[in-house]
Amino acid sequence: MKKFLISIVAAVLTMPVFAQTNSGGFSVSESTLYYGLRLGLNVSTLTGDIEDAGSKAGFNFGGVVGVRLTDATPLYLESGLYFRQFGSKKDKNEVNLNYLELPILIKYGFQVTDEISVLPYLGPSFSLGLGGKIKEEGVGSYASFKSGRYSRPDVGMRIGCGAEYNMIYLEMGYQFGIANIADWKENATDDATVHNGAFFVNVGVNF
């Protein structure tokens, strides 16, 4: 995790140099199509019928593409593909859930200055679990998505806000799970209910 955080800091420090030589990225008044790269940090947890569900740091990275929906208003549809880490950690108990994720976001652009745009957004995300490990004190570790633990499909909702200066992009938001990812029974008759949730901060560039 320390190496990852150092990488984020290095990316932030080098982006202004990149932007100065490649100005004119996203523009609310002009852009009809854009592409972007994202890299960031998740602080996630699990809610519902689960014990020892503290917060856990993870990372995400991916690529996006956005298209303007109408000439009359700066309304954009953005999608892409991400690798994201969710889960929880408390003391020696830890859940690691790694996903491939497809968000579908509606963004509205505000041109604050000639060089700064602000884009609040909202939309669903669709994920498929790729792997991960569960660590339980006194039990050991085992696969997160094996039968009887967590199901691979997940559906969530993202809400957040991004800002761009030239080509540099920064966003913050929250993602909460809608689908029940628990694949076990809380007792002999009732199914358990567990949802993902995460705050996130991403940096990136738009082209």
PDB file of C-alpha atoms in Angstrom:
ATOM      1  CA  MET A   1       0.000   0.000   0.000  1.00  0.00           C
ATOM      2  CA  LYS A   2       2.872   2.424   0.737  1.00  0.00           C
ATOM      3  CA  LYS A   3       4.282   1.871  -2.751  1.00  0.00           C
ATOM      4  CA  PHE A   4       0.840   2.499  -4.233  1.00  0.00           C
ATOM      5  CA  LEU A   5       0.413   5.781  -2.342  1.00  0.00           C
ATOM      6  CA  ILE A   6       3.878   6.881  -3.480  1.00  0.00           C
ATOM      7  CA  SER A   7       2.840   6.112  -7.061  1.00  0.00           C
ATOM      8  CA  ILE A   8      -0.260   8.302  -6.718  1.00  0.00           C
ATOM      9  CA  VAL A   9       1.814  11.201  -5.369  1.00  0.00           C
ATOM     10  CA  ALA A  10       4.295  10.809  -8.221  1.00  0.00           C
ATOM     11  CA  ALA A  11       1.459  10.809 -10.765  1.00  0.00           C
ATOM     12  CA  VAL A  12      -0.009  13.991  -9.285  1.00  0.00           C
ATOM     13  CA  LEU A  13       3.368  15.737  -9.354  1.00  0.00           C
ATOM     14  CA  THR A  14       4.075  14.851 -12.985  1.00  0.00           C
ATOM     15  CA  MET A  15       0.604  15.623 -14.386  1.00  0.00           C
ATOM     16  CA  PRO A  16       1.017  19.444 -14.333  1.00  0.00           C
ATOM     17  CA  VAL A  17       4.122  19.126 -16.553  1.00  0.00           C
ATOM     18  CA  PHE A  18       2.183  16.865 -18.900  1.00  0.00           C
ATOM     19  CA  ALA A  19      -0.770  19.253 -18.986  1.00  0.00           C
ATOM     20  CA  GLN A  20       1.401  22.288 -19.776  1.00  0.00           C
ATOM     21  CA  THR A  21       2.658  20.617 -22.943  1.00  0.00           C
ATOM     22  CA  ASN A  22      -0.773  19.165 -23.843  1.00  0.00           C
ATOM     23  CA  SER A  23      -3.270  21.876 -22.886  1.00  0.00           C
ATOM     24  CA  GLY A  24      -6.870  21.920 -24.024  1.00  0.00           C
ATOM     25  CA  GLY A  25      -8.269  18.634 -22.690  1.00  0.00           C
ATOM     26  CA  PHE A  26     -11.924  18.631 -21.674  1.00  0.00           C
ATOM     27  CA  SER A  27     -14.065  21.709 -22.353  1.00  0.00           C
ATOM     28  CA  VAL A  28     -17.744  22.064 -21.409  1.00  0.00           C
ATOM     29  CA  SER A  29     -18.366  24.424 -24.337  1.00  0.00           C
ATOM     30  CA  GLU A  30     -16.468  22.409 -26.971  1.00  0.00           C
ATOM     31  CA  SER A  31     -15.968  18.738 -26.067  1.00  0.00           C
ATOM     32  CA  THR A  32     -18.370  16.173 -27.514  1.00  0.00           C
ATOM     33  CA  LEU A  33     -16.171  13.135 -26.869  1.00  0.00           C
ATOM     34  CA  TYR A  34     -13.338  12.491 -24.419  1.00  0.00           C
ATOM     35  CA  TYR A  35     -11.189   9.648 -23.121  1.00  0.00           C
ATOM     36  CA  GLY A  36      -9.571   9.373 -19.717  1.00  0.00           C
ATOM     37  CA  LEU A  37      -7.380   7.373 -17.358  1.00  0.00           C
ATOM     38  CA  ARG A  38      -8.102   7.054 -13.640  1.00  0.00           C
ATOM     39  CA  LEU A  39      -6.057   5.936 -10.644  1.00  0.00           C
ATOM     40  CA  GLY A  40      -7.135   6.192  -7.027  1.00  0.00           C
ATOM     41  CA  LEU A  41      -7.773   5.013  -3.512  1.00  0.00           C
ATOM     42  CA  ASN A  42     -10.855   3.293  -2.029  1.00  0.00           C
ATOM     43  CA  VAL A  43     -11.732   3.229   1.671  1.00  0.00           C
ATOM     44  CA  SER A  44     -14.325   0.469   1.807  1.00  0.00           C
ATOM     45  CA  THR A  45     -16.411  -1.496   4.271  1.00  0.00           C
ATOM     46  CA  LEU A  46     -19.173  -4.114   4.318  1.00  0.00           C
ATOM     47  CA  THR A  47     -22.578  -3.493   5.839  1.00  0.00           C
ATOM     48  CA  GLY A  48     -25.349  -5.851   6.875  1.00  0.00           C
ATOM     49  CA  ASP A  49     -25.173  -9.289   8.459  1.00  0.00           C
ATOM     50  CA  ILE A  50     -21.427  -9.377   8.986  1.00  0.00           C
ATOM     51  CA  GLU A  51     -19.295  -9.066  12.104  1.00  0.00           C
ATOM     52  CA  ASP A  52     -15.941  -7.319  12.490  1.00  0.00           C
ATOM     53  CA  ALA A  53     -16.510  -5.156   9.401  1.00  0.00           C
ATOM     54  CA  GLY A  54     -14.149  -2.249   9.824  1.00  0.00           C
ATOM     55  CA  SER A  55     -12.801  -0.093   7.002  1.00  0.00           C
ATOM     56  CA  LYS A  56     -10.119  -1.209   4.568  1.00  0.00           C
ATOM     57  CA  ALA A  57      -7.922   0.710   2.112  1.00  0.00           C
ATOM     58  CA  GLY A  58      -7.596  -0.520  -1.469  1.00  0.00           C
ATOM     59  CA  PHE A  59      -6.974   0.903  -4.919  1.00  0.00           C
ATOM     60  CA  ASN A  60      -8.701   1.222  -8.260  1.00  0.00           C
ATOM     61  CA  PHE A  61      -7.589   2.011 -11.789  1.00  0.00           C
ATOM     62  CA  GLY A  62      -9.238   2.101 -15.175  1.00  0.00           C
ATOM     63  CA  GLY A  63     -10.059   3.886 -18.395  1.00  0.00           C
ATOM     64  CA  VAL A  64     -13.173   5.867 -19.317  1.00  0.00           C
ATOM     65  CA  VAL A  65     -14.894   7.321 -22.360  1.00  0.00           C
ATOM     66  CA  GLY A  66     -17.504  10.098 -22.294  1.00  0.00           C
ATOM     67  CA  VAL A  67     -19.870  11.465 -24.905  1.00  0.00           C
ATOM     68  CA  ARG A  68     -22.026  14.586 -24.890  1.00  0.00           C
ATOM     69  CA  LEU A  69     -25.730  13.715 -25.092  1.00  0.00           C
ATOM     70  CA  THR A  70     -27.114  17.012 -26.374  1.00  0.00           C
ATOM     71  CA  ASP A  71     -25.860  20.245 -27.927  1.00  0.00           C
ATOM     72  CA  ALA A  72     -28.239  22.301 -25.807  1.00  0.00           C
ATOM     73  CA  THR A  73     -26.804  21.371 -22.389  1.00  0.00           C
ATOM     74  CA  PRO A  74     -23.401  20.071 -21.165  1.00  0.00           C
ATOM     75  CA  LEU A  75     -24.829  16.658 -20.231  1.00  0.00           C
ATOM     76  CA  TYR A  76     -22.493  13.691 -20.650  1.00  0.00           C
ATOM     77  CA  LEU A  77     -22.702   9.913 -20.528  1.00  0.00           C
ATOM     78  CA  GLU A  78     -19.501   8.316 -19.216  1.00  0.00           C
ATOM     79  CA  SER A  79     -18.593   4.655 -18.992  1.00  0.00           C
ATOM     80  CA  GLY A  80     -15.404   2.619 -18.789  1.00  0.00           C
ATOM     81  CA  LEU A  81     -13.764  -0.364 -17.171  1.00  0.00           C
ATOM     82  CA  TYR A  82     -12.123  -0.437 -13.716  1.00  0.00           C
ATOM     83  CA  PHE A  83     -10.291  -2.828 -11.444  1.00  0.00           C
ATOM     84  CA  ARG A  84     -11.464  -2.054  -7.892  1.00  0.00           C
ATOM     85  CA  GLN A  85     -10.674  -3.432  -4.438  1.00  0.00           C
ATOM     86  CA  PHE A  86     -13.409  -3.628  -1.809  1.00  0.00           C
ATOM     87  CA  GLY A  87     -13.770  -5.417   1.523  1.00  0.00           C
ATOM     88  CA  SER A  88     -13.329  -4.780   5.218  1.00  0.00           C
ATOM     89  CA  LYS A  89     -10.762  -5.215   7.977  1.00  0.00           C
ATOM     90  CA  LYS A  90     -10.924  -5.252  11.748  1.00  0.00           C
ATOM     91  CA  ASP A  91      -8.130  -6.556  13.963  1.00  0.00           C
ATOM     92  CA  LYS A  92      -7.050  -9.895  12.431  1.00  0.00           C
ATOM     93  CA  ASN A  93     -10.246 -10.436  10.443  1.00  0.00           C
ATOM     94  CA  GLU A  94     -10.122  -9.268   6.822  1.00  0.00           C
ATOM     95  CA  VAL A  95     -12.243  -9.601   3.683  1.00  0.00           C
ATOM     96  CA  ASN A  96     -10.658  -8.838   0.289  1.00  0.00           C
ATOM     97  CA  LEU A  97     -12.968  -8.530  -2.730  1.00  0.00           C
ATOM     98  CA  ASN A  98     -11.497  -7.669  -6.138  1.00  0.00           C
ATOM     99  CA  TYR A  99     -13.850  -6.645  -8.950  1.00  0.00           C
ATOM    100  CA  LEU A 100     -13.936  -5.782 -12.621  1.00  0.00           C
ATOM    101  CA  GLU A 101     -16.412  -2.909 -12.802  1.00  0.00           C
ATOM    102  CA  LEU A 102     -18.427  -1.139 -15.504  1.00  0.00           C
ATOM    103  CA  PRO A 103     -19.970   2.210 -14.393  1.00  0.00           C
ATOM    104  CA  ILE A 104     -22.607   4.106 -16.384  1.00  0.00           C
ATOM    105  CA  LEU A 105     -22.569   7.719 -15.200  1.00  0.00           C
ATOM    106  CA  ILE A 106     -24.523  10.846 -16.083  1.00  0.00           C
ATOM    107  CA  LYS A 107     -22.395  13.994 -15.677  1.00  0.00           C
ATOM    108  CA  TYR A 108     -23.334  17.652 -15.892  1.00  0.00           C
ATOM    109  CA  GLY A 109     -20.559  20.109 -16.665  1.00  0.00           C
ATOM    110  CA  PHE A 110     -20.048  23.596 -15.228  1.00  0.00           C
ATOM    111  CA  GLN A 111     -17.346  25.824 -16.751  1.00  0.00           C
ATOM    112  CA  VAL A 112     -16.130  27.670 -13.643  1.00  0.00           C
ATOM    113  CA  THR A 113     -13.273  29.475 -15.403  1.00  0.00           C
ATOM    114  CA  ASP A 114     -11.663  29.223 -18.833  1.00  0.00           C
ATOM    115  CA  GLU A 115      -9.462  26.389 -17.542  1.00  0.00           C
ATOM    116  CA  ILE A 116     -11.509  24.751 -14.745  1.00  0.00           C
ATOM    117  CA  SER A 117     -14.587  22.559 -15.218  1.00  0.00           C
ATOM    118  CA  VAL A 118     -16.667  20.938 -12.462  1.00  0.00           C
ATOM    119  CA  LEU A 119     -18.723  17.811 -13.196  1.00  0.00           C
ATOM    120  CA  PRO A 120     -21.054  16.312 -10.563  1.00  0.00           C
ATOM    121  CA  TYR A 121     -22.336  12.854 -11.493  1.00  0.00           C
ATOM    122  CA  LEU A 122     -24.579   9.957 -10.563  1.00  0.00           C
ATOM    123  CA  GLY A 123     -25.113   6.489 -11.967  1.00  0.00           C
ATOM    124  CA  PRO A 124     -25.092   2.712 -11.488  1.00  0.00           C
ATOM    125  CA  SER A 125     -22.119   0.382 -11.619  1.00  0.00           C
ATOM    126  CA  PHE A 126     -22.052  -3.295 -12.540  1.00  0.00           C
ATOM    127  CA  SER A 127     -19.290  -5.517 -11.179  1.00  0.00           C
ATOM    128  CA  LEU A 128     -18.003  -9.057 -11.431  1.00  0.00           C
ATOM    129  CA  GLY A 129     -15.852 -10.544  -8.687  1.00  0.00           C
ATOM    130  CA  LEU A 130     -12.437 -11.696  -9.894  1.00  0.00           C
ATOM    131  CA  GLY A 131     -10.914 -13.035  -6.695  1.00  0.00           C
ATOM    132  CA  GLY A 132      -9.804 -12.265  -3.173  1.00  0.00           C
ATOM    133  CA  LYS A 133      -9.083 -13.822   0.200  1.00  0.00           C
ATOM    134  CA  ILE A 134     -10.889 -13.922   3.532  1.00  0.00           C
ATOM    135  CA  LYS A 135      -8.722 -14.083   6.654  1.00  0.00           C
ATOM    136  CA  GLU A 136     -10.346 -15.159   9.916  1.00  0.00           C
ATOM    137  CA  GLU A 137      -8.551 -15.304  13.246  1.00  0.00           C
ATOM    138  CA  GLY A 138      -8.288 -18.900  14.378  1.00  0.00           C
ATOM    139  CA  VAL A 139      -9.530 -20.221  11.029  1.00  0.00           C
ATOM    140  CA  GLY A 140      -7.025 -19.154   8.393  1.00  0.00           C
ATOM    141  CA  SER A 141      -7.537 -17.804   4.878  1.00  0.00           C
ATOM    142  CA  TYR A 142      -9.731 -18.999   2.026  1.00  0.00           C
ATOM    143  CA  ALA A 143     -11.215 -17.735  -1.248  1.00  0.00           C
ATOM    144  CA  SER A 144     -13.763 -14.911  -0.990  1.00  0.00           C
ATOM    145  CA  PHE A 145     -15.939 -16.038  -3.888  1.00  0.00           C
ATOM    146  CA  LYS A 146     -16.109 -19.744  -3.178  1.00  0.00           C
ATOM    147  CA  SER A 147     -19.529 -21.318  -2.669  1.00  0.00           C
ATOM    148  CA  GLY A 148     -21.133 -20.319   0.597  1.00  0.00           C
ATOM    149  CA  ARG A 149     -19.356 -16.974   1.052  1.00  0.00           C
ATOM    150  CA  TYR A 150     -19.776 -14.081  -1.422  1.00  0.00           C
ATOM    151  CA  SER A 151     -21.407 -14.076  -4.847  1.00  0.00           C
ATOM    152  CA  ARG A 152     -19.460 -12.624  -7.778  1.00  0.00           C
ATOM    153  CA  PRO A 153     -22.055 -10.259  -9.369  1.00  0.00           C
ATOM    154  CA  ASP A 154     -22.623  -6.883  -7.717  1.00  0.00           C
ATOM    155  CA  VAL A 155     -24.626  -3.770  -8.558  1.00  0.00           C
ATOM    156  CA  GLY A 156     -23.993  -0.418  -6.912  1.00  0.00           C
ATOM    157  CA  MET A 157     -24.647   3.304  -7.259  1.00  0.00           C
ATOM    158  CA  ARG A 158     -21.991   5.996  -7.562  1.00  0.00           C
ATOM    159  CA  ILE A 159     -22.399   9.621  -6.591  1.00  0.00           C
ATOM    160  CA  GLY A 160     -19.587  12.127  -6.746  1.00  0.00           C
ATOM    161  CA  CYS A 161     -18.038  15.190  -8.304  1.00  0.00           C
ATOM    162  CA  GLY A 162     -15.065  15.665 -10.574  1.00  0.00           C
ATOM    163  CA  ALA A 163     -13.016  18.734 -11.511  1.00  0.00           C
ATOM    164  CA  GLU A 164     -10.609  19.310 -14.386  1.00  0.00           C
ATOM    165  CA  TYR A 165      -7.830  21.795 -14.922  1.00  0.00           C
ATOM    166  CA  ASN A 166      -6.507  21.549 -18.479  1.00  0.00           C
ATOM    167  CA  MET A 167      -6.072  17.763 -18.765  1.00  0.00           C
ATOM    168  CA  ILE A 168      -5.713  17.037 -15.045  1.00  0.00           C
ATOM    169  CA  TYR A 169      -8.772  15.395 -13.502  1.00  0.00           C
ATOM    170  CA  LEU A 170      -9.604  14.910  -9.798  1.00  0.00           C
ATOM    171  CA  GLU A 171     -12.743  13.337  -8.346  1.00  0.00           C
ATOM    172  CA  MET A 172     -14.215  12.305  -5.009  1.00  0.00           C
ATOM    173  CA  GLY A 173     -17.312  10.257  -4.323  1.00  0.00           C
ATOM    174  CA  TYR A 174     -19.095   7.426  -2.605  1.00  0.00           C
ATOM    175  CA  GLN A 175     -20.247   4.087  -3.976  1.00  0.00           C
ATOM    176  CA  PHE A 176     -22.884   2.056  -2.151  1.00  0.00           C
ATOM    177  CA  GLY A 177     -23.962  -1.464  -2.958  1.00  0.00           C
ATOM    178  CA  ILE A 178     -27.510  -2.260  -4.058  1.00  0.00           C
ATOM    179  CA  ALA A 179     -27.177  -5.994  -4.685  1.00  0.00           C
ATOM    180  CA  ASN A 180     -26.853  -8.498  -1.848  1.00  0.00           C
ATOM    181  CA  ILE A 181     -23.447 -10.164  -2.225  1.00  0.00           C
ATOM    182  CA  ALA A 182     -23.829 -12.624   0.690  1.00  0.00           C
ATOM    183  CA  ASP A 183     -24.021 -16.251  -0.390  1.00  0.00           C
ATOM    184  CA  TRP A 184     -24.725 -17.856   2.963  1.00  0.00           C
ATOM    185  CA  LYS A 185     -27.597 -18.131   5.448  1.00  0.00           C
ATOM    186  CA  GLU A 186     -27.658 -16.097   8.656  1.00  0.00           C
ATOM    187  CA  ASN A 187     -29.614 -18.919  10.280  1.00  0.00           C
ATOM    188  CA  ALA A 188     -31.445 -22.038   9.194  1.00  0.00           C
ATOM    189  CA  THR A 189     -34.286 -20.119   7.523  1.00  0.00           C
ATOM    190  CA  ASP A 190     -33.139 -16.603   6.591  1.00  0.00           C
ATOM    191  CA  ASP A 191     -30.546 -15.545   4.041  1.00  0.00           C
ATOM    192  CA  ALA A 192     -27.854 -13.078   5.122  1.00  0.00           C
ATOM    193  CA  THR A 193     -27.627  -9.620   3.564  1.00  0.00           C
ATOM    194  CA  VAL A 194     -24.300  -7.869   2.883  1.00  0.00           C
ATOM    195  CA  HIS A 195     -23.537  -4.791   0.763  1.00  0.00           C
ATOM    196  CA  ASN A 196     -20.332  -3.151  -0.432  1.00  0.00           C
ATOM    197  CA  GLY A 197     -19.632   0.503   0.252  1.00  0.00           C
ATOM    198  CA  ALA A 198     -16.625   2.756  -0.365  1.00  0.00           C
ATOM    199  CA  PHE A 199     -15.421   6.347  -0.386  1.00  0.00           C
ATOM    200  CA  PHE A 200     -12.963   6.989  -3.207  1.00  0.00           C
ATOM    201  CA  VAL A 201     -10.548   9.615  -4.501  1.00  0.00           C
ATOM    202  CA  ASN A 202      -9.206   9.393  -8.043  1.00  0.00           C
ATOM    203  CA  VAL A 203      -6.720  11.375 -10.102  1.00  0.00           C
ATOM    204  CA  GLY A 204      -6.288  11.122 -13.847  1.00  0.00           C
ATOM    205  CA  VAL A 205      -6.170  12.794 -17.233  1.00  0.00           C
ATOM    206  CA  ASN A 206      -8.731  13.448 -19.965  1.00  0.00           C
ATOM    207  CA  PHE A 207      -7.877  13.582 -23.651  1.00  0.00           C
TER     208      PHE A 207
END
